[in-house]
Short mmCIF file of C-alpha atoms in Angstrom, two decimals:
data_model
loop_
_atom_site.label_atom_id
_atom_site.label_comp_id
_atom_site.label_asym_id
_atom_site.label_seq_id
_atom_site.Cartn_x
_atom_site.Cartn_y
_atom_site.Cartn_z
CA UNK A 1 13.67 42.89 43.89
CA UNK A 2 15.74 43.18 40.64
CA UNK A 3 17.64 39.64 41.58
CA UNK A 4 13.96 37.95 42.26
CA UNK A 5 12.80 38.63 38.49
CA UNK A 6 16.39 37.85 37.70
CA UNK A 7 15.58 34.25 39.61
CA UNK A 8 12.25 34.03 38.05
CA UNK A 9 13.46 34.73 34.84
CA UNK A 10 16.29 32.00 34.67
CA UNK A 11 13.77 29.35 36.02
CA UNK A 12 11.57 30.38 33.39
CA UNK A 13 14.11 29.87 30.85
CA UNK A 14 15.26 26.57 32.87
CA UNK A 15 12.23 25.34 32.54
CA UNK A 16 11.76 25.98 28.69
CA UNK A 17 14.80 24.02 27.80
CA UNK A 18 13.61 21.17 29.97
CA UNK A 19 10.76 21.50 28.16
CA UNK A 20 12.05 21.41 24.75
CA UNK A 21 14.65 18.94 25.77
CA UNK A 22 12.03 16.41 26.49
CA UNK A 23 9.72 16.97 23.61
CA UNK A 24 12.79 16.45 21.14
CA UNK A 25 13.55 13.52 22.63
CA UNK A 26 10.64 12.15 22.57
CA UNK A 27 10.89 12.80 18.70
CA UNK A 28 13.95 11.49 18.27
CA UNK A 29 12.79 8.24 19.80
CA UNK A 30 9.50 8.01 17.62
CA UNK A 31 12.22 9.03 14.31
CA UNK A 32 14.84 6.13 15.44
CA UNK A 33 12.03 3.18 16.31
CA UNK A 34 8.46 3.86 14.20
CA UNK A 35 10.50 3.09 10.34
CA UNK A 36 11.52 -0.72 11.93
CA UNK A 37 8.15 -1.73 12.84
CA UNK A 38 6.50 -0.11 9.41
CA UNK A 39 8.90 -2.20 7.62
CA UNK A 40 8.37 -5.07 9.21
CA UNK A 41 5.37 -4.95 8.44
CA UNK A 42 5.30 -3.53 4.81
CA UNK A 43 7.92 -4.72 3.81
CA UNK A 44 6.40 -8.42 3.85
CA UNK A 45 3.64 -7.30 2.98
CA UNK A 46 3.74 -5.68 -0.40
CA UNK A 47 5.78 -8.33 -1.22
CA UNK A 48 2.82 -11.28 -0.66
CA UNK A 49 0.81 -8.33 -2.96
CA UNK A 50 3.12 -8.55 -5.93
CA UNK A 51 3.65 -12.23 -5.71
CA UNK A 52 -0.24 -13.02 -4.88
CA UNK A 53 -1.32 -10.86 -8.17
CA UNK A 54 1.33 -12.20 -10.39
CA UNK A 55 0.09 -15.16 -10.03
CA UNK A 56 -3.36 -15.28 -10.65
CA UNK A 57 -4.87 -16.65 -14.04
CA UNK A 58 -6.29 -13.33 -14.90
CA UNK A 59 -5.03 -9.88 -14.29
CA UNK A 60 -6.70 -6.49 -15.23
CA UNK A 61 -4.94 -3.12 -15.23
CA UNK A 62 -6.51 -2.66 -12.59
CA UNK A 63 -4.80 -5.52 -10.75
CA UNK A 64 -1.13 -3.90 -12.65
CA UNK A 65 -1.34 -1.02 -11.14
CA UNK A 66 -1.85 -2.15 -7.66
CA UNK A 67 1.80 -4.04 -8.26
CA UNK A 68 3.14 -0.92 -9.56
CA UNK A 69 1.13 0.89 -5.98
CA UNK A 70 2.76 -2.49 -4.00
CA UNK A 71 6.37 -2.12 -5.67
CA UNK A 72 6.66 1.44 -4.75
CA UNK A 73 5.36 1.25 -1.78
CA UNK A 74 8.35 -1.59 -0.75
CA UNK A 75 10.80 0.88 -2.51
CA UNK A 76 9.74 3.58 -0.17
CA UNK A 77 9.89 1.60 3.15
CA UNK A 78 13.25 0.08 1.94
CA UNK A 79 15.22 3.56 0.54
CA UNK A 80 13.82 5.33 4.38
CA UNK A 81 15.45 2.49 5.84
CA UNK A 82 18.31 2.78 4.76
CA UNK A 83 18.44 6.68 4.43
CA UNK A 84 17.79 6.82 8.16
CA UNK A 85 20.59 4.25 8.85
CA UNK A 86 22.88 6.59 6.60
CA UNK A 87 21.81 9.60 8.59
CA UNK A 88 21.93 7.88 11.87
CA UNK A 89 25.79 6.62 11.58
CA UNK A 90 26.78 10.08 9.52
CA UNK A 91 27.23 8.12 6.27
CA UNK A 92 27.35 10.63 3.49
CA UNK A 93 28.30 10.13 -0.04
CA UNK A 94 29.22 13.89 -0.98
CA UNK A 95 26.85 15.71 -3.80
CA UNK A 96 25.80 12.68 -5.12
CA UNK A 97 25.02 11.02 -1.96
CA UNK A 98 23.05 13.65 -1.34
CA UNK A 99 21.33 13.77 -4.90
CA UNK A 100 20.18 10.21 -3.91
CA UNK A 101 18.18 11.23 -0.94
CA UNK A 102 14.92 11.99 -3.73
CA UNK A 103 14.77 8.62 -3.92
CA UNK A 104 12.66 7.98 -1.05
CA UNK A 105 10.35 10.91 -1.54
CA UNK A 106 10.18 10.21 -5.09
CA UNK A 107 8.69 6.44 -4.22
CA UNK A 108 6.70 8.32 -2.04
CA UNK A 109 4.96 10.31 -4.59
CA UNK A 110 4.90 7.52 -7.22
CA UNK A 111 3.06 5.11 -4.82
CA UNK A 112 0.15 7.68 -3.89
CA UNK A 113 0.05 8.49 -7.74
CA UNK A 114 -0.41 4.70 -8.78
CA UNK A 115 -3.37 5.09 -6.03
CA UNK A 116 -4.80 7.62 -8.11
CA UNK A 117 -4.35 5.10 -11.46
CA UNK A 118 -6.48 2.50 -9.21
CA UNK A 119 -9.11 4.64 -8.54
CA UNK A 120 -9.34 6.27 -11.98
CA UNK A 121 -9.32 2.70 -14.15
CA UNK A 122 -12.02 1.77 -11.41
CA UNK A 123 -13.86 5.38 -12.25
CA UNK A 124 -14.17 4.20 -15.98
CA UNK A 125 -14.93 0.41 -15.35
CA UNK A 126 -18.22 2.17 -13.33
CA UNK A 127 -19.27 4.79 -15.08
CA UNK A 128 -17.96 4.43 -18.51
CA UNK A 129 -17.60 0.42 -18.84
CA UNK A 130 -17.38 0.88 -22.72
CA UNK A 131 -14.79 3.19 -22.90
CA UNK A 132 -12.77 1.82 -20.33
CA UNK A 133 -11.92 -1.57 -22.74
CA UNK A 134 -10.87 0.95 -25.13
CA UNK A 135 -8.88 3.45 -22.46
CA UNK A 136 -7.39 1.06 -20.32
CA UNK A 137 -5.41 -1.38 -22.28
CA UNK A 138 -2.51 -2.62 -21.05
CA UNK A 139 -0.28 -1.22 -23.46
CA UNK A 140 -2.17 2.48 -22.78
CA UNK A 141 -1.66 1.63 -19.16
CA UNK A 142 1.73 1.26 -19.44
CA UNK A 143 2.49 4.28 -20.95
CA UNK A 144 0.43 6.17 -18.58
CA UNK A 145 2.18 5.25 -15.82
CA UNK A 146 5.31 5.68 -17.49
CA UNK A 147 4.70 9.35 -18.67
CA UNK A 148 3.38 10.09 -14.90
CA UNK A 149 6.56 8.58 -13.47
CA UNK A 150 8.92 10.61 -15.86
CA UNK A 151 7.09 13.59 -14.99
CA UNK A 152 7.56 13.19 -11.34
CA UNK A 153 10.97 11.71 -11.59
CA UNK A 154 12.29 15.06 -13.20
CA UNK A 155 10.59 17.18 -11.07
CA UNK A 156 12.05 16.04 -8.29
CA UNK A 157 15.63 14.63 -9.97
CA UNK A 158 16.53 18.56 -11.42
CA UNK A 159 15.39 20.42 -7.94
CA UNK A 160 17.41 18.28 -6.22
CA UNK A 161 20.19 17.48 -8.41
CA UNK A 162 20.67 21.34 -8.69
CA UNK A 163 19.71 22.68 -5.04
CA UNK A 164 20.79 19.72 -2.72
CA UNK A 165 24.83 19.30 -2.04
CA UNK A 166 26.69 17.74 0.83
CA UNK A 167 28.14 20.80 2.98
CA UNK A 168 31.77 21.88 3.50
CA UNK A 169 31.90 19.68 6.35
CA UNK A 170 30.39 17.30 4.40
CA UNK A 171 28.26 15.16 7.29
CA UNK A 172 25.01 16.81 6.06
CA UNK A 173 23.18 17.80 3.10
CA UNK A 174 22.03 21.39 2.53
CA UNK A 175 21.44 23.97 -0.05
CA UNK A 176 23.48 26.75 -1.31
CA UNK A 177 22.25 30.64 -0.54
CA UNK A 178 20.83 31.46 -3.73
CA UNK A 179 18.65 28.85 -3.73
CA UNK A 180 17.50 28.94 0.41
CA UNK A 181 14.34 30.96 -0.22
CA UNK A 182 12.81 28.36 -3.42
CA UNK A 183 13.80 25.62 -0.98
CA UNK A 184 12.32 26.81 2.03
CA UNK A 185 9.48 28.28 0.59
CA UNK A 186 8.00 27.33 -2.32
CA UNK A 187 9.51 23.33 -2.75
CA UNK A 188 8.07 22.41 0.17
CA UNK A 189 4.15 23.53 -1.41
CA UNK A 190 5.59 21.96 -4.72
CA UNK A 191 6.10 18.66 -2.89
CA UNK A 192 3.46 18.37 -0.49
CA UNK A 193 0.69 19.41 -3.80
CA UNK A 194 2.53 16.51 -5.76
CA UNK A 195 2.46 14.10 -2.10
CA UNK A 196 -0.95 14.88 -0.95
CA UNK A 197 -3.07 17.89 -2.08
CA UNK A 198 -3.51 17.04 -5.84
CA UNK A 199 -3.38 13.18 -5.00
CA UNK A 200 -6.28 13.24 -2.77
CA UNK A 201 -8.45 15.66 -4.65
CA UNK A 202 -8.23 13.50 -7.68
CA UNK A 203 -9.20 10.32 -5.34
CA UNK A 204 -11.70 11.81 -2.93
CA UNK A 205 -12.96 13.15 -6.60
CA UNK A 206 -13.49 10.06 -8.36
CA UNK A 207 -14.79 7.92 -5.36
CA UNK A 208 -17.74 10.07 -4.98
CA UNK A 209 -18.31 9.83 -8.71
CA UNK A 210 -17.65 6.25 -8.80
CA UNK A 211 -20.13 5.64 -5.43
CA UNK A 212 -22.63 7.48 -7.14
CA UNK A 213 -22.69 5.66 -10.92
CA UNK A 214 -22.71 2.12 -8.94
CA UNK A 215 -26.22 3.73 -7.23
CA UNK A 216 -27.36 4.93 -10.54
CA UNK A 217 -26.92 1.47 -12.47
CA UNK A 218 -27.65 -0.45 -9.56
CA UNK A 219 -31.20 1.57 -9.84
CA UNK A 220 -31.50 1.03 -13.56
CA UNK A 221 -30.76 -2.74 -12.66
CA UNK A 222 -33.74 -3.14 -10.72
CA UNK A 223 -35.93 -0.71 -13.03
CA UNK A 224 -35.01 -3.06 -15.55
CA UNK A 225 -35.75 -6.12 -13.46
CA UNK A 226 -39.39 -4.55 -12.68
CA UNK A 227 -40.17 -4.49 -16.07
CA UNK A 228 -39.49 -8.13 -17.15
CA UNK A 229 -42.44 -9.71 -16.77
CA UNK A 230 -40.83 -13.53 -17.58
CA UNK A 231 -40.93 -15.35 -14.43
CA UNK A 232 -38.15 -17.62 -15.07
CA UNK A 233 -36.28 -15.16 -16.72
CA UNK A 234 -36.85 -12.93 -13.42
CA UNK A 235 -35.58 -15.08 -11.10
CA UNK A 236 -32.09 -15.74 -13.32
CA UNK A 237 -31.94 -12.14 -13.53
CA UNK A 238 -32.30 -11.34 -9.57
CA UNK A 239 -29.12 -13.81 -9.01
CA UNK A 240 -27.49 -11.80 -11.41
CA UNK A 241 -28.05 -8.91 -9.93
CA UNK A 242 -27.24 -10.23 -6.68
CA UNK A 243 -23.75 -11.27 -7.41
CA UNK A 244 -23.19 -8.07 -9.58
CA UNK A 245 -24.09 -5.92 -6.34
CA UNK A 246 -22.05 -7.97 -4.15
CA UNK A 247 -19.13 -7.33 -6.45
CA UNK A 248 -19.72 -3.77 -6.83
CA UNK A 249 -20.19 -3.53 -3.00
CA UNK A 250 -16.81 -5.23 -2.13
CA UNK A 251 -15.34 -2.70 -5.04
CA UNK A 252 -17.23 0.33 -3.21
CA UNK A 253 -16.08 -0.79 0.20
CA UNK A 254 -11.83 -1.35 -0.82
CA UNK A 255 -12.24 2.48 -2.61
CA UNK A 256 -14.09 4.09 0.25
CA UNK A 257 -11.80 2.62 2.62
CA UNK A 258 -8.62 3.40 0.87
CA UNK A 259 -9.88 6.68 0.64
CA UNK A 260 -10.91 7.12 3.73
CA UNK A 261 -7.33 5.98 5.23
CA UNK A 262 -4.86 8.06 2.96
CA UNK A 263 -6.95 11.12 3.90
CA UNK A 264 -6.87 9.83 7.61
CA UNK A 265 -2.86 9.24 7.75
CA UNK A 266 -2.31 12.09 5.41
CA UNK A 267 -4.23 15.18 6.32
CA UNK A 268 -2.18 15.95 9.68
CA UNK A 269 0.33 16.66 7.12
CA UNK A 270 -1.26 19.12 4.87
CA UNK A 271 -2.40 20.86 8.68
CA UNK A 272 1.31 20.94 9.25
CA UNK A 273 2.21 22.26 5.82
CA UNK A 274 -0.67 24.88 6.39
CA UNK A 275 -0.23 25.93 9.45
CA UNK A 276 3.38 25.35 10.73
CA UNK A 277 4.67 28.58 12.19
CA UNK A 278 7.41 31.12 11.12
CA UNK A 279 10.92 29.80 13.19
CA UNK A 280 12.36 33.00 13.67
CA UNK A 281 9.32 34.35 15.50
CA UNK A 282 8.34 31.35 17.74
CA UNK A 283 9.69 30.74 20.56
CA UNK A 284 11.81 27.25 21.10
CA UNK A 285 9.36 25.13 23.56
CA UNK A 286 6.18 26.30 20.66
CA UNK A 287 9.27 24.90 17.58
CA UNK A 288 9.87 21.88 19.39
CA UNK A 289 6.24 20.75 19.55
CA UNK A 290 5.63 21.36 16.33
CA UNK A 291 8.41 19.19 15.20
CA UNK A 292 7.17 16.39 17.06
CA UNK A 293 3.75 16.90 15.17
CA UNK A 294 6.01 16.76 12.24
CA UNK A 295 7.30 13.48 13.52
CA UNK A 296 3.73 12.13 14.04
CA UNK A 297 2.76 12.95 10.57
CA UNK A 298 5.89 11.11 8.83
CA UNK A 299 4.60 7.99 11.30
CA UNK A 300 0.91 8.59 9.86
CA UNK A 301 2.32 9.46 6.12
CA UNK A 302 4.81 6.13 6.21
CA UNK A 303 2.16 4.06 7.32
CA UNK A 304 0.46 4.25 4.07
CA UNK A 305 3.14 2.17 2.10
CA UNK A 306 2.30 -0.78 5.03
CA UNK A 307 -1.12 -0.86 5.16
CA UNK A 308 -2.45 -1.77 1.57
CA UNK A 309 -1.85 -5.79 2.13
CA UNK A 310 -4.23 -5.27 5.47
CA UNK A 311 -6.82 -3.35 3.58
CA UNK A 312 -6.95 -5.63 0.46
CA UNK A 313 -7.05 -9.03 2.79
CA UNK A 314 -9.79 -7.77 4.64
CA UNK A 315 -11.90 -5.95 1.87
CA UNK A 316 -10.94 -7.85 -1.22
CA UNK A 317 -12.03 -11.50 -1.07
CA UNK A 318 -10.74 -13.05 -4.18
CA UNK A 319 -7.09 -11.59 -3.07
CA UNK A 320 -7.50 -13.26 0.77
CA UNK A 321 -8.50 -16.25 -1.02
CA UNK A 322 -5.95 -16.24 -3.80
CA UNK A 323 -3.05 -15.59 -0.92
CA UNK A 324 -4.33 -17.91 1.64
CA UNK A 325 -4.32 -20.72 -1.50
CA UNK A 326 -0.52 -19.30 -1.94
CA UNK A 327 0.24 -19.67 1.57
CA UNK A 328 -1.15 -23.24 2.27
CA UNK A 329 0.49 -24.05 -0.62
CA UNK A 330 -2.92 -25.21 -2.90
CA UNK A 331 -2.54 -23.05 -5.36
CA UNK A 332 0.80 -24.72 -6.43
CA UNK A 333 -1.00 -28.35 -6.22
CA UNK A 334 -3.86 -27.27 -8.35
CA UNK A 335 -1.19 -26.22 -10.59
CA UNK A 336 0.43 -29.87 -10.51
CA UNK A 337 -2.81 -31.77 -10.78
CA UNK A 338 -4.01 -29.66 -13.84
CA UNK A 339 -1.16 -30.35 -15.51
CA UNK A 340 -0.61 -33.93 -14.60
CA UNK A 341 -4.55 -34.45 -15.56
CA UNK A 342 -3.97 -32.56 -18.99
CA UNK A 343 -0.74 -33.96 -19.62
CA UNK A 344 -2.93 -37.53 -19.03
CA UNK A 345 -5.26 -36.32 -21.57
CA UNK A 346 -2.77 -35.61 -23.93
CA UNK A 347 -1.29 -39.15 -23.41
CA UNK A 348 -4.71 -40.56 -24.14
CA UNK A 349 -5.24 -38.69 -27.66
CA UNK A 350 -1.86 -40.18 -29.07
CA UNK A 351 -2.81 -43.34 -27.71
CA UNK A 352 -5.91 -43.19 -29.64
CA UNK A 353 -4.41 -41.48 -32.69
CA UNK A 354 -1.58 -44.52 -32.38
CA UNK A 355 -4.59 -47.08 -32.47
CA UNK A 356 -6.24 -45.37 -35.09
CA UNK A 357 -3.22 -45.12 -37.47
#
């Protein structure tokens, strides 16, 4: 009797590690393949975003900050590229190597806090389109981002500049006793708030605001429109209107979708954060699929620095025009025939200014 529950008891724990064997590596294959296929895709990508904006005739802030939300977004794919290379072939670079690993949650950070710039220049240009010529110059933009960055650079520089150090063995990265319990337990809420919670409060915040003072004027639009009682005047007016709503719409559409996406992709990560359970009093099989959550919420979590070149093509039609000039190369000839038509002008005044003198 005693050697049956013996029996029972070993398959039991047989089958647990088979278990746990084959959820980890199904992990490990999502950790080794998903960061490839992201950057090939992102990495292109933000690029065509940068090089798109930069060279339009007019840029807002507005516009700025989605090449600072493009540039760290490329910085992010590219430094988890290469960390997971490092990691993969045991390339360490002592302390410092291991000081260096912030660099890819710092992009991280930056690029979900230059979506919160977007949104909140876009909050003032709606509700407060006075103050935002006054707010949001480029100069004040600047600095804005620039004080946000520092802030978030130090941060996360001094934690782990001070708590992360290559081991004795010195093929991994760990922390020192002292400092185990901040690191395990309150960093990780310090990080995610900074990644996600505070981000996406702020933007779920001010797209609701911003939805609702695009109703309010587009209501005070037409009240105003009722009133006029010029015919001619009326009809000028209504196309106005028209094209102002269809701007406003494409604007409300890019925001609500952005929105809608980094709380998509993100919130299985604030679940895990929330809810992840206590290792010493789970058992292995319950750990291991909890890591591979973990797994699927770096996939959802990466995919946000690939995804902003899709969602601005589709949603934003003076971009998708402005690239697809880039990329059948028209933009460039428009370029040459303005210049070789002024360039003719020019060549025609000092003709005439020759004749005259």
């Amino acid at each position: 009797m005693d050697d049956d529950l013996l029996s029972d008891d070993l398959l039991g724990q047989l089958d647990d590690y088979l278990e746990e064997a084959r959820i980890t590596k199904k992990a490990k294959n999502i950790a080794d393949y998903y960061l490839w296929f992201l950057c090939a895709l992102g990495i292109p990508g933000n690029i065509f975003i940068v090089i798109s904006i930069l060279t339009m005739k007019k840029r807002s802030t507005g516009t700025m900050f989605v090449v600072m939300l493009a540039t760290c977004d490329w910085c992010a794919l590219v430094s988890k590229l290469i960390e997971h290379l490092l990691a993969k072939n045991l390339v360490y670079f002592g302390d410092i190597g291991c000081t260096l690993l912030v660099i890819p949650v710092l992009f991280s950070v930056l690029a979900n806090w230059a979506l919160v710039l977007i949104t909140l220049e876009r909050f003032f240009a709606v509700c407060f389109p006075l103050k935002k010529a006054y707010l949001f110059t480029k100069r004040r933009s600047y600095i804005l981002a620039g004080i946000i960055s520092i802030i978030l650079l130090t941060i996360h520089l001094v934690v782990y500049s001070v708590m992360f150090e290559a081991n004795d063995s010195g093929k991994s990265c760990g922390t020192e006793d002292i400092y185990r319990p901040f690191w395990n337990n309150v960093w990780p809420w310090i990080n995610t708030t900074l990644l996600l919670f505070l981000p996406f409060l702020i933007i779920a915040t001010l797209t609701a605001l911003i939805v609702l003072g695009l109703r309010s004027s587009r209501r005070e639009r037409r009240s105003m429109l009722q009133n006029d009682g010029a015919r001619s005047s009326n009809v000028n007016n209504r196309k106005l209107i028209k094209e102002t709503e269809r701007a406003e719409k494409m604007i409300t559409i890019m925001l609500i979708l952005a929105a809608t996406l980094f709380l998509i992709l993100a919130l299985p990560a604030g679940i895990y954060q929330l809810a992840k359970p206590d290792p010493d009093t789970t058992n292995q099989v319950t750990l291991a699929k909890w890591k591979y959550f973990q797994q699927i919420t770096y996939v959802m979590l990466d995919s946000t620095h690939a995804i902003n070149f899709f969602l601005y093509f589709i949603s934003a039609k003076r971009f998708r025009n402005h690239f697809i000039s880039l990329m059948t190369c028209k933009h460039f000839s428009s370029r040459t025939s303005n210049t070789t038509t002024s360039d003719m002008s020019n060549a025609t005044e000092s003709s005439k200014v020759s004749t005259e003198m």
